[in-house]
Coordinates of C-alpha atoms in Angstrom, one line a residue:
Chain U
M1 CA 0.0 0.0 0.0
Q2 CA 1.3 3.4 -0.9
A3 CA 0.8 5.5 2.1
L4 CA 2.0 9.1 2.3
T5 CA 2.9 8.5 5.9
K6 CA 4.4 5.5 7.6
K7 CA 1.9 5.8 10.4
E8 CA -0.7 3.2 11.1
P9 CA -4.2 4.6 10.3
K10 CA -5.8 5.9 13.5
P11 CA -9.3 4.8 14.3
Y12 CA -12.2 7.0 13.2
A13 CA -13.7 9.5 15.6
N14 CA -16.8 8.6 17.6
P15 CA -19.7 9.3 15.3
Y16 CA -21.6 11.5 17.9
L17 CA -18.5 13.6 18.5
A18 CA -18.0 14.0 14.8
G19 CA -21.7 14.9 14.5
V20 CA -21.4 17.6 17.2
L21 CA -18.4 19.1 15.4
L22 CA -20.1 19.0 12.0
G23 CA -23.2 20.7 13.6
V24 CA -20.9 23.5 14.9
V25 CA -19.4 23.9 11.5
L26 CA -22.8 24.0 9.9
F27 CA -24.1 26.6 12.4
T28 CA -21.0 28.7 11.9
A29 CA -21.7 28.7 8.1
F30 CA -25.2 29.8 8.6
F31 CA -24.3 32.3 11.3
L32 CA -21.6 34.1 9.3
T33 CA -22.8 33.8 5.7
G34 CA -26.5 32.9 5.8
D35 CA -25.8 29.8 3.8
G36 CA -25.3 26.3 4.9
L37 CA -22.8 23.7 3.5
G38 CA -22.7 22.2 0.0
S39 CA -20.7 20.2 -2.4
S40 CA -22.6 19.5 -5.6
G41 CA -23.2 23.2 -6.3
G42 CA -19.4 23.9 -6.2
L43 CA -18.7 20.8 -8.4
N44 CA -21.3 22.0 -10.9
R45 CA -19.6 25.3 -11.2
V46 CA -16.2 23.8 -11.7
L47 CA -17.7 21.6 -14.5
V48 CA -19.4 24.6 -16.1
F49 CA -16.1 26.5 -15.9
L50 CA -14.4 23.7 -17.9
E51 CA -17.4 23.7 -20.4
D52 CA -17.1 27.4 -20.7
I53 CA -13.5 27.0 -21.9
F54 CA -14.4 24.5 -24.6
A55 CA -17.9 25.4 -25.5
A56 CA -18.8 28.9 -24.5
D57 CA -21.4 29.2 -27.3
H58 CA -23.2 26.1 -26.0
I59 CA -23.5 27.6 -22.5
N60 CA -24.9 30.8 -23.9
R61 CA -27.7 28.9 -25.5
T62 CA -28.6 26.7 -22.5
P63 CA -30.8 28.5 -19.9
Y64 CA -29.8 26.3 -17.0
L65 CA -26.1 27.0 -17.7
I66 CA -26.5 30.7 -18.4
T67 CA -27.3 31.5 -14.8
M68 CA -23.8 30.2 -13.9
A69 CA -21.6 31.2 -16.8
G70 CA -23.6 33.2 -19.3
G71 CA -21.7 36.0 -21.1
A72 CA -18.8 37.3 -19.1
R73 CA -19.9 35.6 -15.9
N74 CA -17.2 33.4 -14.2
P75 CA -18.7 30.2 -12.7
L76 CA -15.8 30.1 -10.2
D77 CA -16.9 33.4 -8.8
N78 CA -19.1 31.7 -6.2
S79 CA -18.5 30.9 -2.6
F80 CA -19.5 27.2 -2.9
V81 CA -16.6 26.7 -5.2
W82 CA -14.3 27.9 -2.5
L83 CA -16.1 26.0 0.2
G84 CA -15.5 22.8 -1.9
F85 CA -11.8 23.7 -2.2
G86 CA -11.7 24.1 1.6
T87 CA -13.4 20.7 1.9
L88 CA -10.6 19.1 -0.1
I89 CA -7.9 20.7 2.0
G90 CA -9.6 19.9 5.2
G91 CA -10.1 16.3 4.3
F92 CA -6.4 16.1 3.3
A93 CA -5.3 17.6 6.6
S94 CA -7.3 15.2 8.7
G95 CA -6.2 12.3 6.5
L96 CA -2.6 13.3 7.0
I97 CA -2.8 13.8 10.8
H98 CA -4.6 10.5 11.2
G99 CA -2.4 8.5 8.8
R100 CA -5.2 7.8 6.3
V101 CA -3.8 9.5 3.1
R102 CA -2.9 6.4 1.1
L103 CA -3.5 5.3 -2.4
E104 CA -6.1 2.6 -2.1
T105 CA -9.5 1.3 -3.2
N106 CA -12.1 0.5 -0.6
K107 CA -14.5 -2.3 -1.6
G108 CA -16.1 -5.5 -0.5
P109 CA -13.9 -8.6 -0.6
R110 CA -15.7 -10.4 -3.4
I111 CA -15.1 -7.9 -6.3
T112 CA -12.0 -6.7 -8.1
N113 CA -10.7 -3.2 -8.2
P114 CA -11.8 -2.5 -11.8
T115 CA -15.3 -3.7 -10.9
R116 CA -15.3 -1.3 -7.9
W117 CA -14.1 1.5 -10.1
M118 CA -16.8 1.0 -12.7
M119 CA -19.4 0.9 -10.0
A120 CA -18.1 4.1 -8.4
L121 CA -18.3 5.8 -11.8
A122 CA -21.8 4.6 -12.4
G123 CA -22.9 5.5 -8.9
G124 CA -21.3 8.9 -9.3
I125 CA -23.2 9.5 -12.5
L126 CA -26.5 8.8 -10.7
M127 CA -25.5 10.8 -7.7
G128 CA -24.5 13.8 -9.8
Y129 CA -27.7 13.7 -11.8
G130 CA -29.9 13.1 -8.8
S131 CA -28.2 15.9 -6.7
R132 CA -29.0 18.5 -9.4
F133 CA -32.5 17.1 -9.8
A134 CA -33.0 17.5 -6.0
R135 CA -31.4 21.0 -6.1
G136 CA -28.7 20.0 -3.7
C137 CA -26.8 17.0 -2.4
T138 CA -26.7 15.3 1.0
S139 CA -25.0 18.3 2.5
G140 CA -26.6 21.2 0.6
Q141 CA -30.2 20.0 0.6
G142 CA -30.1 17.4 3.4
L143 CA -27.9 18.7 6.2
S144 CA -28.3 22.4 5.6
G145 CA -32.0 22.4 4.7
A146 CA -33.0 20.0 7.5
S147 CA -31.3 22.1 10.2
V148 CA -33.3 25.2 9.2
L149 CA -36.5 23.1 9.0
S150 CA -37.2 23.2 5.3
V151 CA -40.1 20.9 4.5
G152 CA -38.5 19.9 1.2
S153 CA -35.3 18.8 2.9
W154 CA -37.1 16.7 5.4
A155 CA -39.0 14.9 2.5
F156 CA -35.7 14.6 0.6
L157 CA -33.6 13.0 3.3
P158 CA -35.8 9.8 3.8
A159 CA -35.9 9.5 0.0
V160 CA -32.1 9.2 -0.2
F161 CA -32.1 6.5 2.5
I162 CA -35.1 4.6 0.9
G163 CA -33.3 4.7 -2.5
A164 CA -30.2 3.2 -1.0
Y165 CA -31.9 0.6 1.2
A166 CA -34.2 -0.5 -1.7
F167 CA -31.1 -1.7 -3.6
A168 CA -28.8 -2.6 -0.8
Y169 CA -29.8 -6.3 -0.7
F170 CA -29.3 -6.8 -4.4
L171 CA -25.9 -5.1 -4.4
R172 CA -24.5 -6.8 -1.3
R173 CA -21.8 -8.5 -3.4
L174 CA -20.3 -5.1 -3.8
W175 CA -19.8 -4.4 -0.2
R176 CA -19.8 -7.6 1.9
Chain B
M1 CA -15.0 50.2 8.2
E2 CA -15.9 48.4 11.4
L3 CA -14.2 45.1 12.0
F4 CA -17.3 43.6 13.6
P5 CA -20.6 44.4 12.1
A6 CA -23.7 44.9 14.2
F7 CA -25.8 41.8 15.2
P8 CA -27.8 40.0 14.1
G9 CA -26.0 37.7 11.7
P10 CA -25.6 36.7 9.0
F11 CA -23.2 39.4 8.0
P12 CA -22.6 41.1 4.7
I13 CA -19.1 39.7 4.4
E14 CA -18.8 40.6 0.8
A15 CA -19.7 44.2 1.4
M16 CA -17.3 44.4 4.4
Y17 CA -14.2 42.5 3.1
G18 CA -14.9 42.0 -0.6
K19 CA -15.0 38.9 -2.6
I20 CA -11.7 37.7 -1.3
G21 CA -12.9 37.9 2.2
L22 CA -16.1 36.0 1.4
Y23 CA -14.2 33.3 -0.4
L24 CA -11.7 33.0 2.5
V25 CA -14.5 32.6 5.0
A26 CA -16.1 30.0 2.7
A27 CA -12.8 28.1 2.3
I28 CA -12.3 28.1 6.1
I29 CA -15.8 26.7 6.7
G30 CA -15.1 24.2 3.9
F31 CA -11.9 23.2 5.7
G32 CA -13.8 22.4 8.9
F33 CA -16.4 20.5 6.9
G34 CA -13.8 18.4 5.1
Y35 CA -11.8 17.8 8.3
V36 CA -14.8 16.5 10.2
L37 CA -16.1 14.3 7.4
E38 CA -12.7 12.7 7.1
M39 CA -12.4 12.3 10.9
A40 CA -15.7 10.4 10.9
G41 CA -14.4 8.0 8.3
F42 CA -16.4 9.4 5.4
G43 CA -13.4 9.2 3.1
N44 CA -13.9 5.4 3.1
S45 CA -16.7 4.1 0.9
K46 CA -16.9 0.8 2.8
K47 CA -17.6 2.7 6.0
L48 CA -20.3 4.7 4.2
A49 CA -22.0 1.7 2.6
A50 CA -22.1 -0.1 5.9
Q51 CA -25.0 2.2 6.8
F52 CA -27.2 0.2 4.4
Y53 CA -26.2 -3.2 5.8
L54 CA -27.1 -2.0 9.3
Y55 CA -24.0 -3.2 11.1
D56 CA -22.4 0.3 11.3
M57 CA -24.8 3.2 11.0
T58 CA -22.2 5.9 11.4
V59 CA -23.7 7.9 8.5
L60 CA -27.0 8.3 10.2
K61 CA -25.5 9.1 13.6
V62 CA -23.2 11.8 12.3
M63 CA -25.8 13.4 10.0
F64 CA -28.5 13.5 12.5
T65 CA -26.3 14.7 15.4
A66 CA -25.1 17.5 13.1
I67 CA -28.6 18.4 12.2
L68 CA -29.7 18.5 15.8
V69 CA -26.7 20.5 17.0
A70 CA -26.9 23.0 14.2
M71 CA -30.7 23.3 14.5
V72 CA -30.6 24.0 18.3
L73 CA -27.8 26.5 17.9
I74 CA -29.6 28.3 15.0
F75 CA -32.9 28.6 16.8
T76 CA -31.3 29.6 20.1
A77 CA -29.4 32.3 18.3
A78 CA -32.5 33.4 16.4
G79 CA -34.5 33.4 19.7
L80 CA -31.9 35.6 21.3
G81 CA -31.8 38.0 18.3
L82 CA -28.2 37.0 17.5
V83 CA -29.1 35.7 14.0
D84 CA -31.9 36.7 11.7
Y85 CA -33.7 33.6 10.5
N86 CA -35.4 35.5 7.7
R87 CA -32.0 36.1 6.1
L88 CA -30.8 32.5 6.4
F89 CA -31.1 30.5 3.2
V90 CA -33.9 27.9 3.6
N91 CA -33.9 25.5 0.6
P92 CA -37.1 26.3 -1.2
T93 CA -39.4 23.2 -1.3
Y94 CA -40.0 21.6 -4.7
L95 CA -41.5 18.5 -3.1
W96 CA -41.6 15.8 -5.8
P97 CA -38.5 16.7 -7.7
G98 CA -36.7 16.7 -4.4
V99 CA -38.1 13.2 -3.5
V100 CA -37.3 11.8 -7.0
G101 CA -33.8 13.3 -7.0
G102 CA -33.3 11.9 -3.5
L103 CA -34.3 8.4 -4.6
I104 CA -31.9 8.6 -7.6
M105 CA -29.1 9.8 -5.2
G106 CA -29.9 6.9 -2.8
V107 CA -29.4 4.4 -5.6
G108 CA -26.2 6.2 -6.7
F109 CA -25.0 6.1 -3.0
I110 CA -25.3 2.3 -2.7
I111 CA -23.8 1.6 -6.1
G112 CA -21.0 4.2 -5.9
G113 CA -20.4 4.3 -2.1
F114 CA -20.2 8.1 -1.8
C115 CA -22.1 11.3 -1.9
P116 CA -20.6 14.5 -3.3
G117 CA -19.2 15.8 0.0
T118 CA -17.7 12.5 1.1
S119 CA -16.2 11.8 -2.3
T120 CA -14.3 15.1 -2.0
V121 CA -12.6 13.9 1.2
G122 CA -12.1 10.5 -0.5
V123 CA -10.2 12.1 -3.3
A124 CA -8.3 14.2 -0.7
T125 CA -7.1 11.1 1.0
L126 CA -6.2 9.4 -2.4
K127 CA -9.0 6.8 -2.5
V128 CA -9.1 5.6 -6.1
D129 CA -12.7 4.6 -6.0
A130 CA -13.5 8.2 -4.9
M131 CA -11.7 9.5 -7.9
F132 CA -13.8 7.4 -10.2
F133 CA -16.9 8.5 -8.3
V134 CA -16.1 12.2 -8.8
A135 CA -15.5 11.6 -12.5
G136 CA -19.0 10.1 -12.5
L137 CA -20.4 13.1 -10.7
F138 CA -19.1 15.4 -13.4
V139 CA -20.8 13.2 -16.1
G140 CA -24.1 13.1 -14.1
I141 CA -24.1 16.8 -13.5
F142 CA -23.2 17.4 -17.2
A143 CA -26.1 15.1 -18.3
F144 CA -28.5 17.0 -16.1
G145 CA -27.4 20.4 -17.5
E146 CA -28.0 19.0 -21.0
T147 CA -31.3 17.4 -20.5
I148 CA -33.2 19.7 -18.1
D149 CA -34.3 22.2 -20.7
G150 CA -36.6 19.7 -22.4
I151 CA -39.7 18.1 -21.2
L152 CA -38.3 17.2 -17.8
S153 CA -38.2 20.9 -16.8
D154 CA -41.9 21.0 -16.2
F155 CA -41.6 18.3 -13.6
W156 CA -38.4 19.7 -12.2
N157 CA -40.3 23.0 -11.5
S158 CA -43.4 21.4 -10.1
S159 CA -44.8 21.2 -6.6
Y160 CA -43.1 24.4 -5.7
M161 CA -44.0 25.6 -2.2
G162 CA -41.3 28.3 -1.8
R163 CA -39.7 28.8 1.6
F164 CA -41.8 26.4 3.6
T165 CA -40.9 25.2 7.0
L166 CA -41.9 22.4 9.4
P167 CA -43.4 24.8 12.0
E168 CA -45.7 26.2 9.2
L169 CA -46.6 22.7 8.0
F170 CA -47.7 21.5 11.4
G171 CA -48.9 24.9 12.7
L172 CA -46.7 24.5 15.8
P173 CA -44.3 27.0 17.4
T174 CA -40.7 26.5 16.2
G175 CA -39.5 25.5 19.6
V176 CA -42.0 22.7 19.9
V177 CA -40.9 21.3 16.5
V178 CA -37.3 21.5 17.6
L179 CA -38.0 19.7 20.8
I180 CA -40.0 16.9 19.0
I181 CA -37.2 16.4 16.5
V182 CA -34.5 16.2 19.2
A183 CA -36.6 13.7 21.2
A184 CA -37.4 11.6 18.2
A185 CA -33.7 11.6 17.1
V186 CA -32.5 10.5 20.5
L187 CA -34.9 7.6 20.4
M188 CA -33.7 6.8 16.9
F189 CA -30.1 6.7 18.1
W190 CA -31.0 4.2 20.8
G191 CA -32.9 2.0 18.3
V192 CA -30.0 2.2 15.8
E193 CA -27.5 1.0 18.3
Q194 CA -29.8 -2.0 19.1
V195 CA -30.0 -2.8 15.4
E196 CA -26.2 -2.6 15.0
A197 CA -25.7 -5.0 17.8
M198 CA -28.2 -7.4 16.3
M199 CA -26.6 -7.2 12.9
G200 CA -23.2 -8.2 14.2
G201 CA -21.8 -4.7 14.6
E202 CA -20.2 -3.3 17.6
K203 CA -22.3 -3.5 20.8
P204 CA -22.8 -0.2 22.6
N205 CA -19.8 0.4 24.9
P206 CA -21.2 0.5 28.5
A207 CA -18.4 2.9 29.4
H208 CA -19.9 5.4 26.9
F209 CA -23.4 5.2 28.3
R210 CA -22.8 8.1 30.7
Y211 CA -21.6 10.4 28.0
K212 CA -24.5 9.5 25.7
L213 CA -26.9 10.2 28.5
M214 CA -25.3 13.5 29.2
G215 CA -25.2 14.5 25.6
S216 CA -28.9 13.5 25.0
G217 CA -29.9 15.4 28.1
A218 CA -28.0 18.5 27.1
L219 CA -29.6 18.5 23.7
I220 CA -33.1 18.0 25.1
A221 CA -32.5 20.7 27.6
A222 CA -31.2 23.1 24.9
A223 CA -34.3 22.3 22.8
A224 CA -36.5 23.1 25.8
V225 CA -34.7 26.4 26.2
V226 CA -35.4 27.1 22.5
M227 CA -39.1 26.4 23.2
L228 CA -39.1 28.7 26.3
I229 CA -37.4 31.7 24.8
G230 CA -39.5 31.3 21.6
Q231 CA -38.9 33.1 18.4
P232 CA -39.0 36.9 18.2
T233 CA -42.2 38.6 16.9
S234 CA -42.1 41.5 14.4
A235 CA -42.5 43.9 17.3
D236 CA -39.6 42.3 19.1
K237 CA -37.4 42.6 16.0
W238 CA -38.4 46.2 15.6
E239 CA -37.5 47.0 19.2
R240 CA -34.0 45.7 18.4
I241 CA -33.5 47.9 15.4
A242 CA -35.6 50.9 16.3
A243 CA -32.6 53.0 17.4
E244 CA -31.0 52.5 14.0
K245 CA -34.1 52.7 11.8
Q246 CA -36.3 55.3 13.5
P247 CA -34.1 58.2 12.3
M248 CA -34.9 57.1 8.7
L249 CA -38.6 57.8 9.5
D250 CA -37.9 61.0 11.4
D251 CA -35.6 62.4 8.7
R252 CA -38.2 61.4 6.1
Q253 CA -35.7 59.4 4.1
V254 CA -38.2 56.7 3.2
Q255 CA -41.3 58.7 2.4
I256 CA -41.4 59.0 -1.3
H257 CA -43.4 61.6 -3.3
P258 CA -46.3 60.2 -5.4
A259 CA -44.5 61.3 -8.6
E260 CA -41.5 59.2 -7.6
L261 CA -43.7 56.2 -7.1
L262 CA -45.4 56.8 -10.5
D263 CA -42.0 57.0 -12.2
Y264 CA -41.0 53.6 -10.8
I265 CA -44.4 52.1 -11.8
D266 CA -43.6 53.3 -15.3
N267 CA -40.0 51.9 -15.1
D268 CA -39.6 48.5 -16.7
Q269 CA -36.3 47.8 -14.9
V270 CA -38.0 47.8 -11.5
D271 CA -40.8 45.7 -10.2
V272 CA -43.1 47.7 -7.9
V273 CA -45.1 46.0 -5.3
M274 CA -47.7 48.3 -3.7
L275 CA -49.2 47.3 -0.4
D276 CA -52.3 49.1 0.6
V277 CA -53.0 48.7 4.3
R278 CA -56.3 50.6 4.4
D279 CA -59.7 49.0 5.2
E280 CA -61.7 47.3 2.6
S281 CA -64.3 50.1 2.0
D282 CA -61.6 52.8 1.5
Y283 CA -59.8 50.4 -0.8
N284 CA -63.0 49.7 -2.8
L285 CA -63.7 53.4 -3.2
F286 CA -60.3 54.1 -4.7
H287 CA -56.9 52.5 -4.9
I288 CA -53.8 52.9 -7.1
Q289 CA -53.8 50.4 -10.0
D290 CA -52.1 47.1 -9.0
A291 CA -51.9 48.0 -5.3
Q292 CA -52.8 44.9 -3.2
R293 CA -54.8 45.3 -0.1
V294 CA -53.3 43.7 3.0
T295 CA -54.3 43.9 6.6
Q296 CA -51.8 44.5 9.4
D297 CA -52.4 41.0 10.6
E298 CA -51.6 39.4 7.2
L299 CA -48.4 41.4 6.9
T300 CA -46.1 39.0 8.8
A301 CA -47.4 36.0 6.9
L302 CA -46.9 37.9 3.6
V303 CA -43.3 38.6 4.4
K304 CA -42.0 35.3 3.2
V305 CA -43.6 35.8 -0.1
L306 CA -42.2 39.3 -0.4
L307 CA -38.7 38.1 0.6
E308 CA -38.7 35.8 -2.5
K309 CA -39.3 38.7 -4.9
P310 CA -36.4 39.5 -7.2
A311 CA -33.8 41.9 -6.0
N312 CA -35.0 44.7 -8.3
T313 CA -38.3 45.0 -6.5
L314 CA -39.4 48.2 -4.9
F315 CA -42.0 47.9 -2.1
V316 CA -44.2 50.8 -1.3
V317 CA -46.7 50.7 1.6
M318 CA -49.6 53.2 1.7
S319 CA -52.5 54.2 3.8
N320 CA -54.9 57.2 3.7
D321 CA -52.3 59.3 5.4
E322 CA -49.0 57.9 6.8
E323 CA -49.7 56.6 10.2
N324 CA -50.9 53.0 9.4
A325 CA -48.4 52.8 6.5
T326 CA -45.6 53.6 8.9
E327 CA -46.7 50.8 11.2
A328 CA -46.6 48.4 8.3
W329 CA -43.2 49.7 7.2
K330 CA -41.8 48.9 10.7
V331 CA -43.1 45.4 10.5
L332 CA -41.6 44.8 7.0
V333 CA -38.3 46.4 7.9
A334 CA -38.1 44.4 11.1
E335 CA -38.6 41.2 9.0
S336 CA -35.6 42.1 6.9
L337 CA -37.3 43.2 3.7
N338 CA -35.1 45.5 1.6
N339 CA -36.1 48.5 -0.6
I340 CA -39.3 49.4 1.3
Y341 CA -40.8 52.9 1.2
I342 CA -43.9 54.7 2.3
L343 CA -46.1 56.8 0.0
E344 CA -45.7 60.3 1.2
G345 CA -48.9 61.7 2.5
G346 CA -50.7 58.5 1.6
I347 CA -53.6 58.2 -0.8
N348 CA -54.9 61.6 0.3
N349 CA -51.7 63.2 -1.1
W350 CA -51.8 61.0 -4.2
L351 CA -55.4 62.3 -4.9
A352 CA -54.3 65.9 -4.2
V353 CA -51.4 65.5 -6.8
Y354 CA -53.3 63.5 -9.4
D355 CA -56.8 64.9 -9.1
I356 CA -57.0 64.8 -12.9
E357 CA -58.0 68.0 -14.6
P358 CA -61.7 67.8 -15.6
D359 CA -61.0 68.9 -19.2
E360 CA -58.5 66.1 -19.8
V361 CA -61.0 63.3 -19.1
S362 CA -64.4 62.3 -20.4
P363 CA -67.6 63.8 -18.8
I364 CA -68.3 60.5 -17.2
A365 CA -64.9 60.6 -15.5
V366 CA -65.6 64.1 -14.4
A367 CA -68.6 62.9 -12.6
M368 CA -66.4 60.3 -10.8
L369 CA -64.0 62.9 -9.4
P370 CA -63.7 62.9 -5.7
T371 CA -64.6 65.9 -3.8
L372 CA -62.9 67.0 -0.6
K373 CA -65.1 66.1 2.3
P374 CA -66.4 69.4 3.8
D375 CA -65.9 68.1 7.3
P376 CA -63.1 65.4 7.3
P377 CA -62.7 63.3 10.4
Q378 CA -60.1 64.6 12.7
G379 CA -56.8 62.8 13.5
D380 CA -54.6 60.9 11.2
D381 CA -55.2 58.4 8.5
F382 CA -58.7 59.0 7.2
L383 CA -59.8 59.3 3.6
R384 CA -60.4 63.0 3.2
Y385 CA -62.2 62.6 -0.1
D386 CA -65.8 61.6 -0.9
F387 CA -66.4 59.3 -3.9
P388 CA -69.8 59.1 -5.6
A389 CA -69.2 55.4 -6.3
A390 CA -66.7 52.7 -5.4
L391 CA -64.5 52.8 -8.4
G392 CA -61.4 51.1 -7.1
E393 CA -58.8 51.2 -9.8
Q394 CA -61.2 52.2 -12.5
H395 CA -60.8 55.7 -11.3
P396 CA -58.7 57.9 -13.7
A397 CA -56.4 58.9 -10.9
A398 CA -55.6 55.2 -10.2
A399 CA -53.3 55.1 -13.2
P400 CA -52.2 58.6 -14.3
D401 CA -50.0 59.0 -17.3
P402 CA -46.6 60.0 -15.9
H403 CA -45.7 61.9 -19.1
E404 CA -48.6 64.3 -18.6
F405 CA -47.3 65.5 -15.3
E406 CA -44.2 67.5 -14.8
I407 CA -43.7 67.2 -11.1
E408 CA -40.4 67.9 -9.4
Y409 CA -39.6 65.9 -6.4
V410 CA -36.6 64.9 -4.2
P411 CA -35.7 61.3 -5.3
K412 CA -35.3 59.1 -2.2
V413 CA -35.3 55.5 -3.5
E414 CA -31.9 53.8 -3.4
L415 CA -32.4 50.2 -4.6
Q416 CA -30.2 47.8 -2.7
V417 CA -29.4 44.5 -4.3
K418 CA -29.7 41.8 -1.7
Q419 CA -27.1 39.2 -1.1
V420 CA -27.4 36.3 -3.4
T421 CA -27.9 33.0 -1.6
G422 CA -28.3 29.5 -2.9
G423 CA -27.7 26.0 -1.8
G424 CA -25.0 23.6 -3.0

């Protein structure tokens, strides 16, 4: 295994402790900026930024994309992009401190790495599509919306769990 | 420039420190987010997927603990006037698109093993499967952008309920809802731990029982405090900002001349929303075209609709004179509405200015002209004119042609663009 550090990975934090800290981060975000946390919005804008380099005309003809990058608008000119960048650095910092930055593939014991990668790609496609359909991902729509008591977010959260539980049995080979 | 802005939050970070400041704050918040996700083990897809095989429900525990803690902190702060709930971004409800999107995401979660936030920390810690997942995310987001302008967009925009919250849904005070959610979640945590033990996961550590009890107790106590302090009313909010805003009334910075209002009605760049707070009979006798009647009691409920209007919306409240309009103005300003003004001198003044010349209108309209009541009621805020019939906005003075009147006035409107917010 190619680990960045020689250290043994440390055990993960207690889930309730991590939850309390995450709640404090979420509150801080709302308190300071008025907005919660999010990931898919930032990713969307990074994607549109790339599209804008290669196909600016196309963006200027697509209403959904114009709002992010139409004309001279820069899709990276948005705080969710920078929040996502911070997430990357924060994840790396914790990984480094806890000895968990290592090139590896996590999967169930019964499948090969390439199978896992293809499944990750397929799941990512669904997740990406679904998160835009729901106007936010688990953090932007779920965590953030639920904590300010949005009805839509409280309907959305069970749907995510139901979707996953409905297929978990059939896909157990992937994970167990 | 002050280093610390006045409470309540959220703060106009961009106006204070510029874009760089805003993005720096966002990046620091993101750092905390990523750090905690990684700490919890969310860079590891196997740990995440375990949630759906019931032997390790870390995902549920972390998510719901975070929701509880953030919720209790937000509504405590709002109750104490430290944060303005009206200015927090509450994801607008599009019920069915949200549910369908959630179901698709759930399937993606169990196949791919991540969600967008967790895959970010997966990539940050060099997990190869996370890298493939993020590649998939880009493809999925791209596919959405390409397909949503077609037939799907009708469904995507359906069942829109705007800013709609659980306390409104259930008709319960916010504090009660918060307490119920906390109590239900604590029960859920207990149940989840029993299931984990049954499914061959870790049994709850008896040594941790004390801490769990203390933590649950603290959360329930905090929720009870939220319930006891309650959420501020419009009057409470006005009390807090009166010292800052009252001078605007006293210096007459927000009372706009009828001609200024008429110019904005005529201006295509600006949406004008006119709120007429007089009683129904006065409104029926005469009102300005497109003014909507609203009672003082309805105002607070109307605020959330008004808050969703575009940034280039000018709000003007009016009564017969100014007294009632000023009360309405206080409520709306206290509820964080921007760009709100009072019609100077009210409808009485409007009629005085636009009492259309008889020779400019038809003989029928002349018969409709109001006459000044010989003996108008004393005091403020009475309609000082008599109308032969209830003409409402059919009256010629309801929609005067701005180009026919050359009236000089002191412009007072300064449109402020509100901070753009949006979920991720």
